[in-house]
Amino acid sequence: SRPEIHIGDYTVQTYIKESGKAEIKIMIKKADSLSRSSLPITLRLFDDEKNLISEGDCLISEAETITEEVIWIENARLWSAEDPYLYQLDMVTTQEVISQKIGIREITVDGRIVKLNGYPIKLFGVNRHDSDPVTGSTISREQALADLKLMKEHNINTIRTSHYPNAPWFVEYCSQYGFYVIDEADIEMHGVVSLYGD
């Protein structure tokens, strides 16, 4: 169960600026049960060696439901499938700490070219289901890691979660080990080719 004073929801977005500078935008919503209370939060950003690189306080007042904060990083190390570098953001309230791994990256589409951090990338991908001949659709973390290891050994860098999202922690493993993810949300894609071409 969650403590009485807690964060209801949050979103983290990253933007790459000139000269290697990166912007991390954090939107935090307080829990509905705190509608008549303020929520003080401390934000701490660590590099992958657990060195503190930024710390600051913010407050969602009684009258507010959400706050938007920005952390700037000079000479940010960017995430890619070849170098899956992750920062760690801690959101600290008086009763809990929420930690979120963050990869600094920007994906854009230029015509028919997918770019990561401004550079064209090639996607070598597979479809994947949470599926096993023994355990069925119940997948352990060890089984998922074995899948990812096998994919890395065969130079696969992209995973399509066929027709539905995989286990919630699966995309965290993909960020950690360097995979691009097409995370489907029960939206069938059959027939799109006839509408939009190949």
XYZ file of C-alpha atoms in Angstrom:
198
model
C 0.000 0.000 0.000
C 1.053 3.585 -0.533
C 1.687 5.992 2.371
C -0.831 8.735 3.099
C 1.368 11.455 1.571
C 2.379 10.368 -1.902
C 2.753 11.280 -5.552
C -0.273 10.355 -7.651
C 1.391 10.364 -11.077
C 4.429 11.716 -12.895
C 5.828 12.110 -16.405
C 9.464 12.574 -17.420
C 10.491 13.941 -20.846
C 13.987 14.623 -22.166
C 15.134 17.184 -24.736
C 18.551 17.623 -26.288
C 19.814 21.159 -26.748
C 22.894 22.574 -28.431
C 26.421 22.024 -27.114
C 25.598 18.753 -25.371
C 23.130 20.273 -22.946
C 20.024 18.278 -22.023
C 16.729 19.266 -20.431
C 14.770 16.884 -18.211
C 11.185 18.021 -17.747
C 9.334 16.444 -14.817
C 5.580 16.839 -14.332
C 4.358 15.611 -10.939
C 0.721 15.272 -9.851
C -0.153 14.852 -6.208
C -2.535 12.119 -5.104
C -6.251 12.979 -5.205
C -6.432 12.300 -1.461
C -4.122 15.298 -0.913
C -6.483 17.815 -2.532
C -6.473 19.964 0.613
C -2.816 19.446 1.483
C 0.493 20.630 0.070
C 3.130 18.186 -1.136
C 6.816 19.063 -0.698
C 9.144 17.092 -2.982
C 12.924 16.877 -3.257
C 14.294 15.971 -6.692
C 17.711 14.310 -6.879
C 19.456 13.299 -10.106
C 22.322 10.789 -10.083
C 24.623 9.529 -12.818
C 25.055 5.782 -13.387
C 27.773 5.627 -10.721
C 25.366 7.058 -8.107
C 27.089 10.461 -8.024
C 24.653 13.258 -7.181
C 24.639 15.769 -10.047
C 21.539 17.833 -9.220
C 19.284 18.424 -6.223
C 16.372 20.782 -5.668
C 13.106 21.215 -3.809
C 9.650 21.941 -5.152
C 6.181 22.242 -3.634
C 2.710 21.471 -4.898
C 0.590 23.862 -2.846
C -2.871 23.178 -1.443
C -4.465 25.012 -4.380
C -2.453 23.164 -7.039
C -2.676 19.604 -8.303
C 0.455 19.475 -10.474
C 3.916 20.992 -10.759
C 6.378 21.135 -13.639
C 10.084 21.172 -12.876
C 13.152 21.265 -15.142
C 16.636 19.875 -14.534
C 19.460 20.872 -16.895
C 22.496 18.658 -17.517
C 25.683 20.025 -19.059
C 27.561 17.598 -21.349
C 24.821 14.995 -21.031
C 25.645 11.426 -21.965
C 23.002 10.318 -24.457
C 21.216 6.969 -24.482
C 21.364 4.647 -27.498
C 21.053 0.912 -28.091
C 24.849 0.748 -28.378
C 25.412 2.835 -25.213
C 22.356 2.480 -22.934
C 23.456 5.043 -20.362
C 20.866 5.752 -17.650
C 20.586 8.496 -15.071
C 18.485 7.992 -11.940
C 15.882 10.479 -10.741
C 14.709 10.213 -7.117
C 11.465 11.964 -6.181
C 11.457 12.186 -2.389
C 8.437 13.055 -0.230
C 8.202 12.896 3.551
C 6.964 9.299 3.407
C 8.394 7.662 0.286
C 11.017 7.725 -2.461
C 10.194 6.980 -6.109
C 13.200 6.198 -8.319
C 13.044 6.404 -12.103
C 15.811 5.496 -14.550
C 16.135 8.043 -17.361
C 17.827 7.757 -20.728
C 18.529 11.109 -22.375
C 17.306 10.636 -25.948
C 15.209 12.222 -28.653
C 13.523 10.246 -31.422
C 12.392 12.086 -34.563
C 11.180 11.100 -38.012
C 12.568 12.950 -41.043
C 10.556 11.819 -44.063
C 10.956 8.039 -43.867
C 14.128 8.147 -41.769
C 13.979 7.472 -38.028
C 16.593 9.446 -36.122
C 17.881 9.029 -32.590
C 19.569 12.092 -31.112
C 19.756 13.589 -34.598
C 21.396 10.570 -36.279
C 19.735 7.997 -38.584
C 19.329 4.553 -37.075
C 18.519 1.141 -38.522
C 16.023 -1.027 -36.713
C 16.730 -4.773 -36.674
C 13.718 -6.117 -34.884
C 11.581 -9.031 -33.828
C 8.053 -9.540 -32.554
C 7.924 -10.738 -28.975
C 5.170 -12.112 -26.751
C 5.293 -12.794 -23.017
C 5.171 -16.507 -23.758
C 6.937 -19.716 -22.723
C 6.242 -23.390 -23.600
C 6.235 -24.328 -19.897
C 4.897 -21.277 -18.033
C 2.545 -19.991 -20.744
C 1.938 -16.240 -20.672
C 3.513 -15.907 -17.218
C 7.119 -14.812 -17.689
C 9.774 -14.515 -14.998
C 12.446 -11.846 -15.082
C 15.035 -14.555 -15.700
C 13.139 -15.753 -18.801
C 12.908 -12.200 -20.155
C 16.610 -11.606 -19.561
C 17.427 -14.842 -21.399
C 15.354 -13.545 -24.354
C 17.197 -10.213 -24.343
C 20.607 -11.882 -24.118
C 19.788 -14.093 -27.103
C 18.635 -11.055 -29.102
C 21.817 -9.111 -28.317
C 23.922 -12.078 -29.441
C 22.148 -11.894 -32.815
C 22.456 -8.098 -33.240
C 18.755 -7.428 -32.710
C 18.161 -3.900 -31.437
C 14.364 -3.493 -31.700
C 11.437 -5.308 -30.077
C 7.781 -5.060 -31.073
C 5.552 -6.124 -28.185
C 3.085 -7.886 -30.440
C -0.475 -6.648 -29.911
C -0.184 -5.846 -26.215
C 2.273 -4.369 -23.704
C 4.638 -6.849 -22.056
C 5.202 -7.052 -18.293
C 5.658 -3.485 -16.922
C 9.291 -4.102 -15.967
C 10.176 -5.439 -19.449
C 10.610 -1.985 -21.015
C 12.857 -1.033 -18.086
C 15.102 -3.967 -19.004
C 15.065 -2.764 -22.621
C 16.296 0.669 -21.507
C 18.960 -0.935 -19.336
C 20.282 -3.344 -21.964
C 19.825 -1.195 -25.077
C 16.725 -2.013 -27.129
C 14.322 0.198 -29.040
C 10.726 -0.770 -28.227
C 7.572 -0.511 -30.316
C 5.212 -0.922 -27.381
C 1.810 -1.862 -28.739
C -1.271 -1.245 -26.632
C -3.710 -3.817 -28.038
C -3.940 -1.964 -31.357
C -3.847 -4.276 -34.341
C -1.758 -3.006 -37.270
C -3.014 -5.342 -40.008
C -4.258 -3.518 -43.072
C -2.173 -0.398 -42.575
C -0.033 -1.189 -45.613
C -3.052 -1.010 -47.921
C -3.891 2.431 -46.512
C -0.457 4.048 -46.265
C 1.872 2.016 -48.457
C 4.996 0.128 -47.439
